[in-house]
């Protein structure tokens, strides 16, 4: 443990550990540094929970060599972890985002396996574990997030056996045939099994994990429990199961009801030339999101004269992401070439075909876009959950708008009243886009009402309370309460459902 870590008081009963902090350090052109909200669904999901819990958040500030003392930000105690430029290259861009990310997303892009990247992953995971151990009070609950930190649960348990440790995997866990490619597959499983509860987005992900445990470790699994036996023959019970993540649904609806945001939505439509239909895509610029598939379908519909730029515009927000990883640079070139071609071929002086934006936007602007959009296109080839789909639904308090949703997203397990598509089937996608454009108001409303019921019931508060309740039970059972491992009623639905690869 570093000297500076030893100075942090071990006083927090609830600690979240994630690769990124909920705030990012940004430096402007004049060298002035400030903190802004981080991108991505993880922060969106956890921020409200943290505020209520008065806990500490351990994570990286988003820039190299940031040696910053812990500080308070909007009611959250922030504990920054420093990463050097070479650790960013090897741990973050390398092992996390060029090995694990493509491997866990069905090898859509080829994973690269480099031993130095793995060594950096081990070293950085140890640093996060040390920092979490240093800030946690005796018997605290520590919740570790996502694929960048899969070794932290075991490392943390070794330093602090008194802690109750949860882990949540925000991305898919791949089928064994794919997972088994990973040279460090057993070490990763052992790292995760240091937790008391391991959460996944989908029932299928938990099934894939349990199957990998059976194939690669000597431990017995009795769905959803893994019996982890130590060298001294002591057995610890680890729960591995689905806890589908969600959003702050009320927060989105509140914004959507704000007259200023509704006015902004009208302005957006006007700026686009008031087309009859606005279609919208909102994604990190990532090869898992199927942006190219969506553009292909849209371009073909224009080329075939089945839609016209006077009537239909596609707005694509593609927020910059992992820009120094080669696969992401190549994707950006491909997407921007395609957008340029489609606009060159079909735009008129008054109407553009695709309004393309390579930026992130504040939440207020996103909600205005959701209100302005008649159709939201989610065409991911593989996605742990896809919170954009849920944000769109939560914002549509007017019970209008059509959600087209890839069946390869976690969200499709819940949002059955969306128009579900296979993004690889371009003809099917085109037909569904036309169906969405032509859908009668009554049907739009009936579908949206049912989607909204689901999203409002299963919001982020319910997700975190379900997860934390299960962790509490794990803690009680460690303290000798044998009845404590019975699952809370409202979780049972996730246990019995189908297990698919
Ligand atoms: O949900 C997956 C995830 O990788 C999160 O862990 C992360 O916060 C978000 O996407 C954005 O990715 P990155 O931190 O690499 O910019």
Coordinates of C-alpha atoms and ligand atoms in Angstrom, one line a residue:
X1 CA 0.0 0.0 0.0
X2 CA 1.4 3.4 -0.9
X3 CA 2.3 6.1 1.8
X4 CA -0.4 8.4 0.5
X5 CA -3.0 5.7 0.8
X6 CA -2.1 5.1 4.4
X7 CA -3.0 8.7 5.1
X8 CA -6.6 8.3 4.0
X9 CA -8.9 7.6 7.0
X10 CA -10.6 4.2 6.8
X11 CA -14.0 5.5 7.6
X12 CA -16.5 4.8 4.8
X13 CA -19.1 2.1 5.3
X14 CA -20.0 2.1 1.6
X15 CA -17.4 2.3 -1.1
X16 CA -17.8 2.2 -4.9
X17 CA -14.7 1.2 -7.0
X18 CA -14.8 1.8 -10.7
X19 CA -12.3 2.6 -13.4
X20 CA -13.6 6.1 -14.0
X21 CA -14.6 8.5 -11.3
X22 CA -18.1 10.0 -11.6
X23 CA -16.2 13.2 -12.6
X24 CA -13.5 13.7 -15.3
X25 CA -10.5 16.0 -15.0
X26 CA -10.5 18.3 -18.1
X27 CA -7.9 21.0 -18.9
X28 CA -9.0 23.8 -21.3
X29 CA -6.8 25.5 -23.9
X30 CA -5.6 28.0 -21.4
X31 CA -4.4 25.2 -19.0
X32 CA -7.2 25.7 -16.5
X33 CA -8.3 22.4 -15.0
X34 CA -11.8 21.5 -13.8
X35 CA -14.0 18.5 -13.2
X36 CA -16.9 17.5 -15.5
X37 CA -19.3 14.6 -15.4
X38 CA -17.9 11.4 -17.0
X39 CA -19.4 9.8 -20.1
X40 CA -21.1 6.4 -20.0
X41 CA -24.0 4.6 -18.4
X42 CA -22.2 3.5 -15.3
X43 CA -22.0 7.0 -13.9
X44 CA -25.6 7.8 -14.9
X45 CA -26.6 4.7 -13.0
X46 CA -24.6 5.1 -9.8
X47 CA -24.6 8.8 -9.1
X48 CA -28.0 9.1 -7.4
X49 CA -27.3 6.0 -5.3
X50 CA -24.0 7.4 -4.1
X51 CA -25.5 10.7 -3.1
X52 CA -28.0 9.1 -0.8
X53 CA -25.5 6.6 0.7
X54 CA -22.8 9.2 1.8
X55 CA -20.0 6.9 0.6
X56 CA -16.6 7.1 -1.0
X57 CA -15.9 6.5 -4.7
X58 CA -12.5 5.2 -5.8
X59 CA -11.5 5.7 -9.5
X60 CA -9.3 7.3 -12.1
X61 CA -9.7 10.9 -13.1
X62 CA -9.3 10.3 -16.9
X63 CA -5.9 11.9 -17.4
X64 CA -2.3 10.6 -17.1
X65 CA -0.3 11.1 -13.8
X66 CA -3.0 12.8 -11.8
X67 CA -1.7 12.7 -8.3
X68 CA -4.7 14.3 -6.5
X69 CA -5.6 14.1 -2.8
X70 CA -9.2 12.8 -2.0
X71 CA -11.8 15.5 -2.1
X72 CA -15.6 16.1 -1.8
X73 CA -17.7 16.6 -5.0
X74 CA -21.4 17.1 -4.9
X75 CA -21.8 15.1 -1.7
X76 CA -19.5 12.2 -2.8
X77 CA -16.1 11.6 -1.3
X78 CA -13.8 11.2 -4.3
X79 CA -10.6 9.1 -4.0
X80 CA -8.6 9.6 -7.2
X81 CA -6.2 6.8 -8.5
X82 CA -3.3 7.9 -10.6
X83 CA -2.5 6.0 -13.8
X84 CA 0.7 6.7 -15.8
X85 CA 0.7 7.3 -19.5
X86 CA 2.0 3.7 -20.1
X87 CA -0.6 2.3 -17.7
X88 CA -3.3 4.0 -19.7
X89 CA -1.9 2.5 -22.8
X90 CA -1.5 -1.0 -21.4
X91 CA -4.2 -1.4 -18.7
X92 CA -7.0 0.9 -20.1
X93 CA -6.6 1.1 -23.9
X94 CA -4.8 -2.3 -24.1
X95 CA -6.1 -5.0 -21.9
X96 CA -9.4 -3.5 -20.9
X97 CA -10.4 -2.1 -24.3
X98 CA -8.5 -4.1 -26.9
X99 CA -8.5 -7.5 -25.2
X100 CA -11.5 -7.8 -22.8
X101 CA -13.9 -5.4 -24.6
X102 CA -13.9 -7.2 -28.0
X103 CA -13.7 -10.6 -26.4
X104 CA -16.7 -10.0 -24.2
X105 CA -18.6 -8.5 -27.1
X106 CA -18.7 -11.6 -29.3
X107 CA -15.2 -10.9 -30.9
X108 CA -16.9 -8.3 -33.2
X109 CA -13.4 -6.9 -33.4
X110 CA -10.4 -9.2 -32.9
X111 CA -9.0 -9.2 -29.3
X112 CA -5.3 -8.7 -29.0
X113 CA -3.4 -10.8 -26.3
X114 CA -0.3 -9.2 -25.0
X115 CA 1.5 -10.4 -21.8
X116 CA 2.7 -6.9 -20.9
X117 CA -0.9 -5.6 -21.0
X118 CA -2.0 -8.4 -18.6
X119 CA 0.9 -7.5 -16.3
X120 CA -0.3 -3.9 -16.3
X121 CA -3.9 -5.1 -15.6
X122 CA -2.7 -7.0 -12.6
X123 CA -0.7 -4.1 -11.2
X124 CA -3.4 -1.5 -11.7
X125 CA -6.1 -3.8 -10.2
X126 CA -3.9 -4.2 -7.1
X127 CA -3.7 -0.3 -6.8
X128 CA -7.4 0.0 -6.9
X129 CA -7.8 -2.8 -4.3
X130 CA -5.2 -1.1 -2.0
X131 CA -7.1 2.2 -2.2
X132 CA -10.5 0.6 -1.5
X133 CA -9.0 -1.3 1.4
X134 CA -7.5 2.0 2.8
X135 CA -10.8 3.9 2.8
X136 CA -13.2 1.1 3.9
X137 CA -14.3 1.1 7.6
X138 CA -14.3 -2.2 9.5
X139 CA -17.0 -4.5 8.0
X140 CA -17.8 -2.0 5.2
X141 CA -19.6 -2.9 1.9
X142 CA -17.5 -2.4 -1.2
X143 CA -19.1 -2.5 -4.6
X144 CA -16.6 -3.0 -7.5
X145 CA -17.7 -2.1 -11.0
X146 CA -17.0 -3.6 -14.4
X147 CA -14.6 -5.5 -16.6
X148 CA -11.6 -3.2 -16.0
X149 CA -11.4 -4.4 -12.3
X150 CA -12.2 -8.1 -12.3
X151 CA -9.2 -9.0 -10.1
X152 CA -10.1 -6.4 -7.4
X153 CA -12.6 -8.6 -5.4
X154 CA -10.0 -11.4 -4.7
X155 CA -7.2 -8.8 -4.1
X156 CA -9.4 -6.9 -1.7
X157 CA -10.5 -10.0 0.2
X158 CA -6.9 -10.9 0.7
X159 CA -6.1 -7.6 2.4
X160 CA -9.5 -7.1 4.1
X161 CA -11.4 -10.3 4.8
X162 CA -13.8 -8.3 7.0
X163 CA -15.4 -6.6 4.0
X164 CA -18.5 -7.5 2.2
X165 CA -17.7 -7.3 -1.5
X166 CA -20.0 -7.0 -4.5
X167 CA -19.0 -7.0 -8.2
X168 CA -21.2 -5.9 -11.1
X169 CA -20.3 -6.7 -14.7
X170 CA -21.8 -3.9 -16.9
X171 CA -21.0 -5.6 -20.2
X172 CA -21.9 -9.1 -21.5
X173 CA -20.1 -12.2 -20.1
X174 CA -19.3 -14.3 -23.2
X175 CA -20.2 -17.9 -23.9
X176 CA -17.5 -20.4 -22.9
X177 CA -16.4 -21.1 -26.5
X178 CA -15.3 -17.4 -26.8
X179 CA -14.2 -16.8 -23.1
X180 CA -11.9 -19.8 -23.3
X181 CA -9.7 -18.0 -25.8
X182 CA -8.4 -15.8 -23.0
X183 CA -4.9 -16.9 -21.8
X184 CA -5.7 -15.6 -18.3
X185 CA -9.2 -17.0 -18.1
X186 CA -8.8 -18.9 -14.8
X187 CA -7.2 -15.9 -13.0
X188 CA -10.1 -13.7 -14.0
X189 CA -12.6 -16.2 -12.7
X190 CA -10.7 -16.5 -9.4
X191 CA -10.5 -12.7 -9.2
X192 CA -14.3 -12.4 -9.6
X193 CA -15.0 -15.2 -7.1
X194 CA -13.4 -13.0 -4.4
X195 CA -16.8 -11.2 -4.3
X196 CA -19.8 -12.3 -2.2
X197 CA -22.2 -11.4 -5.0
X198 CA -21.4 -11.1 -8.7
X199 CA -24.1 -9.3 -10.7
X200 CA -24.7 -9.6 -14.5
X201 CA -27.0 -7.8 -16.9
X202 CA -28.7 -10.8 -18.3
X203 CA -29.7 -14.3 -17.1
X204 CA -27.6 -15.6 -20.1
X205 CA -24.5 -13.7 -18.9
X206 CA -24.8 -15.3 -15.4
X207 CA -25.3 -18.7 -17.1
X208 CA -22.1 -18.2 -19.2
X209 CA -20.2 -17.3 -16.1
X210 CA -21.3 -20.3 -14.1
X211 CA -20.5 -22.6 -17.1
X212 CA -17.0 -21.1 -17.2
X213 CA -16.6 -21.7 -13.5
X214 CA -17.6 -25.3 -13.9
X215 CA -15.2 -25.9 -16.8
X216 CA -12.2 -24.0 -15.4
X217 CA -12.3 -24.4 -11.6
X218 CA -12.9 -27.3 -9.1
X219 CA -15.8 -25.4 -7.5
X220 CA -19.3 -26.8 -7.3
X221 CA -22.1 -24.5 -8.7
X222 CA -25.8 -24.8 -7.6
X223 CA -27.4 -22.0 -9.6
X224 CA -27.1 -19.2 -8.5
X225 CA -24.5 -20.2 -5.9
X226 CA -20.8 -21.1 -6.4
X227 CA -19.2 -23.0 -3.5
X228 CA -15.7 -21.6 -3.3
X229 CA -13.4 -23.9 -1.2
X230 CA -10.1 -22.6 0.1
X231 CA -6.9 -24.5 0.7
X232 CA -7.9 -24.9 4.3
X233 CA -11.2 -26.6 3.0
X234 CA -13.4 -23.7 4.2
X235 CA -16.3 -23.1 1.9
X236 CA -17.6 -19.6 1.0
X237 CA -20.8 -19.2 -0.9
X238 CA -20.8 -16.7 -3.8
X239 CA -24.0 -15.7 -5.6
X240 CA -23.7 -15.1 -9.3
X241 CA -26.9 -13.8 -10.9
X242 CA -28.7 -11.3 -13.1
X243 CA -29.5 -7.8 -11.8
X244 CA -30.5 -5.8 -15.0
X245 CA -29.3 -2.2 -14.5
X246 CA -31.6 0.8 -15.2
X247 CA -31.7 4.6 -15.1
X248 CA -33.0 7.4 -12.9
X249 CA -36.4 7.3 -14.8
X250 CA -38.0 10.0 -12.7
X251 CA -35.1 12.4 -13.4
X252 CA -35.5 12.0 -17.1
X253 CA -39.2 12.5 -17.0
X254 CA -38.8 15.6 -14.9
X255 CA -36.4 17.1 -17.5
X256 CA -38.8 16.1 -20.3
X257 CA -41.7 18.0 -18.6
X258 CA -39.6 21.2 -18.4
X259 CA -41.2 23.7 -20.8
X260 CA -37.7 25.0 -21.8
X261 CA -36.6 21.5 -22.8
X262 CA -39.8 21.0 -24.8
X263 CA -39.2 24.4 -26.5
X264 CA -35.7 23.2 -27.4
X265 CA -37.2 20.0 -28.9
X266 CA -39.3 22.1 -31.2
X267 CA -36.3 24.2 -32.1
X268 CA -34.4 21.0 -33.0
X269 CA -37.1 19.9 -35.3
X270 CA -37.3 23.3 -36.9
X271 CA -33.6 23.3 -37.4
X272 CA -33.9 20.1 -39.3
X273 CA -36.5 21.6 -41.7
X274 CA -39.5 20.2 -39.9
X275 CA -39.4 16.7 -41.5
X276 CA -42.4 14.5 -40.9
X277 CA -40.2 11.9 -39.1
X278 CA -37.1 12.4 -37.1
X279 CA -35.1 9.2 -36.5
X280 CA -32.4 9.3 -33.8
X281 CA -29.3 7.3 -32.9
X282 CA -27.3 8.0 -29.8
X283 CA -24.2 6.0 -29.1
X284 CA -20.6 6.1 -28.0
X285 CA -18.7 5.8 -31.3
X286 CA -18.1 2.0 -30.7
X287 CA -18.0 -0.9 -33.1
X288 CA -20.4 -2.8 -30.9
X289 CA -23.2 -0.3 -31.5
X290 CA -24.0 -1.3 -35.1
X291 CA -24.0 2.3 -36.3
X292 CA -22.7 1.2 -39.8
X293 CA -25.6 -1.3 -40.1
X294 CA -28.2 1.5 -39.3
X295 CA -26.6 3.8 -41.8
X296 CA -26.6 1.1 -44.5
X297 CA -30.3 0.5 -43.9
X298 CA -31.1 4.2 -44.0
X299 CA -29.0 4.8 -47.1
X300 CA -30.7 1.9 -49.0
X301 CA -34.2 3.2 -48.1
X302 CA -33.2 6.6 -49.6
X303 CA -31.6 5.0 -52.7
X304 CA -34.7 2.9 -53.3
X305 CA -37.0 5.9 -53.0
X306 CA -38.9 4.3 -50.1
X307 CA -38.2 7.4 -48.0
X308 CA -37.3 10.9 -49.0
X309 CA -35.1 13.5 -47.2
X310 CA -38.0 16.0 -47.3
X311 CA -39.9 13.6 -45.0
X312 CA -37.3 11.7 -43.0
X313 CA -34.1 12.8 -41.3
X314 CA -31.7 10.7 -39.3
X315 CA -29.9 12.5 -36.4
X316 CA -26.8 10.5 -35.3
X317 CA -25.1 11.5 -32.1
X318 CA -21.8 9.6 -31.9
X319 CA -19.9 10.6 -28.8
X320 CA -16.1 10.3 -29.0
X321 CA -14.7 7.2 -27.2
X322 CA -11.3 5.4 -26.7
X323 CA -9.9 7.5 -29.6
X324 CA -6.4 6.1 -29.4
X325 CA -7.4 2.5 -29.9
X326 CA -6.9 1.5 -33.6
X327 CA -10.3 -0.2 -34.0
X328 CA -12.0 2.9 -32.9
X329 CA -10.0 5.2 -35.2
X330 CA -10.9 2.9 -38.1
X331 CA -14.5 2.9 -37.1
X332 CA -14.7 6.7 -37.1
X333 CA -13.2 6.8 -40.6
X334 CA -15.7 4.3 -41.9
X335 CA -18.7 5.9 -40.2
X336 CA -17.8 9.4 -41.3
X337 CA -17.1 8.3 -44.9
X338 CA -20.5 6.6 -45.0
X339 CA -22.3 9.7 -43.6
X340 CA -20.5 11.9 -46.1
X341 CA -21.5 9.7 -49.0
X342 CA -25.2 9.4 -48.0
X343 CA -25.4 13.2 -47.5
X344 CA -23.5 13.8 -50.7
X345 CA -25.9 11.6 -52.6
X346 CA -29.2 12.6 -51.1
X347 CA -29.2 15.9 -49.2
X348 CA -30.9 18.9 -50.8
X349 CA -30.2 22.6 -50.2
X350 CA -33.0 22.6 -47.6
X351 CA -32.9 19.1 -46.1
X352 CA -30.0 17.0 -45.0
X353 CA -30.2 13.2 -44.9
X354 CA -28.1 12.6 -41.8
X355 CA -27.4 15.2 -39.1
X356 CA -24.2 13.8 -37.6
X357 CA -22.7 15.0 -34.3
X358 CA -19.3 13.8 -33.0
X359 CA -19.9 15.2 -29.5
X360 CA -21.2 14.3 -26.1
X361 CA -24.2 16.5 -25.0
X362 CA -25.5 17.5 -21.6
X363 CA -28.4 15.5 -20.4
X364 CA -30.8 18.4 -21.0
X365 CA -30.0 18.5 -24.7
X366 CA -30.3 14.7 -24.9
X367 CA -33.8 14.8 -23.4
X368 CA -34.7 17.5 -25.9
X369 CA -33.5 15.2 -28.7
X370 CA -35.5 12.3 -27.3
X371 CA -38.6 14.5 -27.3
X372 CA -37.8 15.6 -30.9
X373 CA -37.3 12.1 -32.2
X374 CA -40.3 10.1 -33.5
X375 CA -38.1 6.9 -33.7
X376 CA -35.1 5.9 -31.6
X377 CA -32.8 3.4 -33.4
X378 CA -30.8 1.0 -31.1
X379 CA -29.0 -1.4 -33.5
X380 CA -26.2 -2.7 -31.3
X381 CA -24.5 -6.0 -32.3
X382 CA -23.9 -6.8 -28.7
X383 CA -24.6 -4.5 -25.7
X384 CA -24.7 -5.4 -22.0
X385 CA -27.9 -3.3 -21.4
X386 CA -28.2 -0.1 -23.5
X387 CA -29.4 2.6 -21.2
X388 CA -30.1 5.0 -24.1
X389 CA -33.2 2.8 -24.9
X390 CA -34.4 3.2 -21.3
X391 CA -33.7 7.0 -21.3
X392 CA -35.8 7.5 -24.5
X393 CA -38.7 5.6 -22.9
X394 CA -38.4 7.5 -19.6
X395 CA -38.4 10.8 -21.4
X396 CA -41.6 10.1 -23.5
X397 CA -44.1 11.1 -20.8
X398 CA -46.4 12.0 -23.8
X399 CA -46.7 8.2 -24.5
X400 CA -45.4 8.8 -28.0
X401 CA -42.4 7.7 -30.0
X402 CA -41.3 4.3 -31.4
X403 CA -38.3 2.3 -30.1
X404 CA -36.5 0.1 -32.5
X405 CA -34.3 -2.2 -30.4
X406 CA -31.7 -4.8 -31.2
X407 CA -32.4 -8.2 -29.7
X408 CA -28.6 -8.3 -28.8
X409 CA -29.0 -5.8 -26.1
X410 CA -29.7 -6.6 -22.4
X411 CA -32.6 -4.1 -22.6
X412 CA -34.5 -6.4 -25.1
X413 CA -35.0 -8.9 -22.3
X414 CA -37.3 -6.4 -20.6
X415 CA -38.5 -4.0 -23.3
X416 CA -40.6 -6.5 -25.3
X417 CA -43.0 -3.9 -26.7
X418 CA -40.2 -2.3 -28.7
X419 CA -39.9 -3.2 -32.3
X420 CA -37.2 -5.9 -31.8
X421 CA -34.7 -6.4 -34.7
X422 CA -31.7 -8.4 -35.7
X423 CA -29.3 -5.6 -36.9
X424 CA -27.4 -8.1 -39.2
X425 CA -30.7 -8.5 -41.2
X426 CA -30.6 -5.3 -43.2
X427 CA -33.8 -6.0 -45.1
X428 CA -35.6 -6.8 -41.8
X429 CA -34.2 -3.6 -40.3
X430 CA -35.4 -1.5 -43.3
X431 CA -38.9 -2.9 -43.1
X432 CA -39.0 -2.2 -39.4
X433 CA -37.9 1.4 -40.0
X434 CA -40.8 1.8 -42.4
X435 CA -43.1 0.2 -40.0
X436 CA -42.0 2.6 -37.3
X437 CA -42.5 5.6 -39.6
X438 CA -46.0 4.5 -40.6
X439 CA -47.1 3.3 -37.1
X440 CA -50.6 4.6 -36.2
X441 CA -50.7 6.8 -33.1
X442 CA -52.8 4.4 -31.2
X443 CA -50.3 1.6 -31.5
X444 CA -47.4 3.9 -30.7
X445 CA -49.2 4.9 -27.5
X446 CA -50.1 1.4 -26.5
X447 CA -46.5 0.2 -26.9
X448 CA -44.9 3.2 -25.2
X449 CA -47.3 3.0 -22.2
X450 CA -46.2 -0.6 -21.7
X451 CA -42.5 0.2 -22.1
X452 CA -42.8 3.1 -19.7
X453 CA -44.5 0.9 -17.1
X454 CA -41.5 -1.4 -17.2
X455 CA -38.8 1.3 -17.0
X456 CA -40.6 3.2 -14.3
X457 CA -41.0 0.1 -12.1
X458 CA -37.4 -1.2 -12.6
X459 CA -35.4 2.0 -12.2
X460 CA -31.9 2.4 -11.0
X461 CA -32.9 2.7 -7.4
X462 CA -34.6 -0.7 -7.6
X463 CA -31.5 -2.1 -9.3
X464 CA -29.1 -1.0 -6.6
X465 CA -31.4 -1.8 -3.7
X466 CA -31.9 -5.4 -5.1
X467 CA -28.1 -5.8 -5.5
X468 CA -27.3 -4.3 -2.1
X469 CA -30.1 -6.4 -0.4
X470 CA -28.5 -9.5 -1.7
X471 CA -25.1 -8.3 -0.5
X472 CA -26.6 -7.7 3.0
X473 CA -27.8 -11.2 3.0
X474 CA -24.4 -12.5 2.0
X475 CA -23.0 -10.6 4.9
X476 CA -25.6 -12.0 7.4
X477 CA -24.9 -15.5 6.2
X478 CA -21.1 -15.0 6.8
X479 CA -22.1 -14.0 10.3
X480 CA -23.7 -17.4 10.8
X481 CA -27.4 -16.6 9.9
X482 CA -28.2 -19.7 7.9
X483 CA -31.6 -18.4 6.6
X484 CA -30.0 -15.4 5.2
X485 CA -29.1 -16.8 1.8
X486 CA -32.7 -17.1 0.8
X487 CA -33.2 -14.7 -2.0
X488 CA -35.4 -11.6 -1.7
X489 CA -38.8 -12.3 -3.4
X490 CA -38.5 -9.6 -6.0
X491 CA -35.3 -11.2 -7.3
X492 CA -36.7 -14.6 -7.9
X493 CA -37.9 -13.9 -11.4
X494 CA -34.3 -13.5 -12.7
X495 CA -33.3 -17.0 -11.4
X496 CA -35.9 -19.2 -13.2
X497 CA -35.8 -17.6 -16.6
X498 CA -34.2 -19.2 -19.7
X499 CA -30.5 -19.7 -19.9
X500 CA -29.2 -19.2 -23.3
X501 CA -25.7 -18.6 -24.8
Ligands
LIG1 O1 -20.5 0.4 -19.6 C1 -19.2 0.1 -20.1 C2 -18.2 1.2 -19.9 O2 -17.0 0.7 -20.3 C3 -18.1 1.7 -18.5 O3 -17.3 1.0 -17.7 C4 -17.6 3.1 -18.8 O4 -17.9 4.0 -17.8 C5 -18.3 3.5 -20.1 O5 -18.5 2.3 -20.8 C6 -17.5 4.4 -21.0 O6 -16.3 3.8 -21.4 P1 -14.8 4.5 -21.1 O7 -14.7 4.6 -19.6 O8 -13.8 3.5 -21.7 O9 -14.8 5.8 -21.8

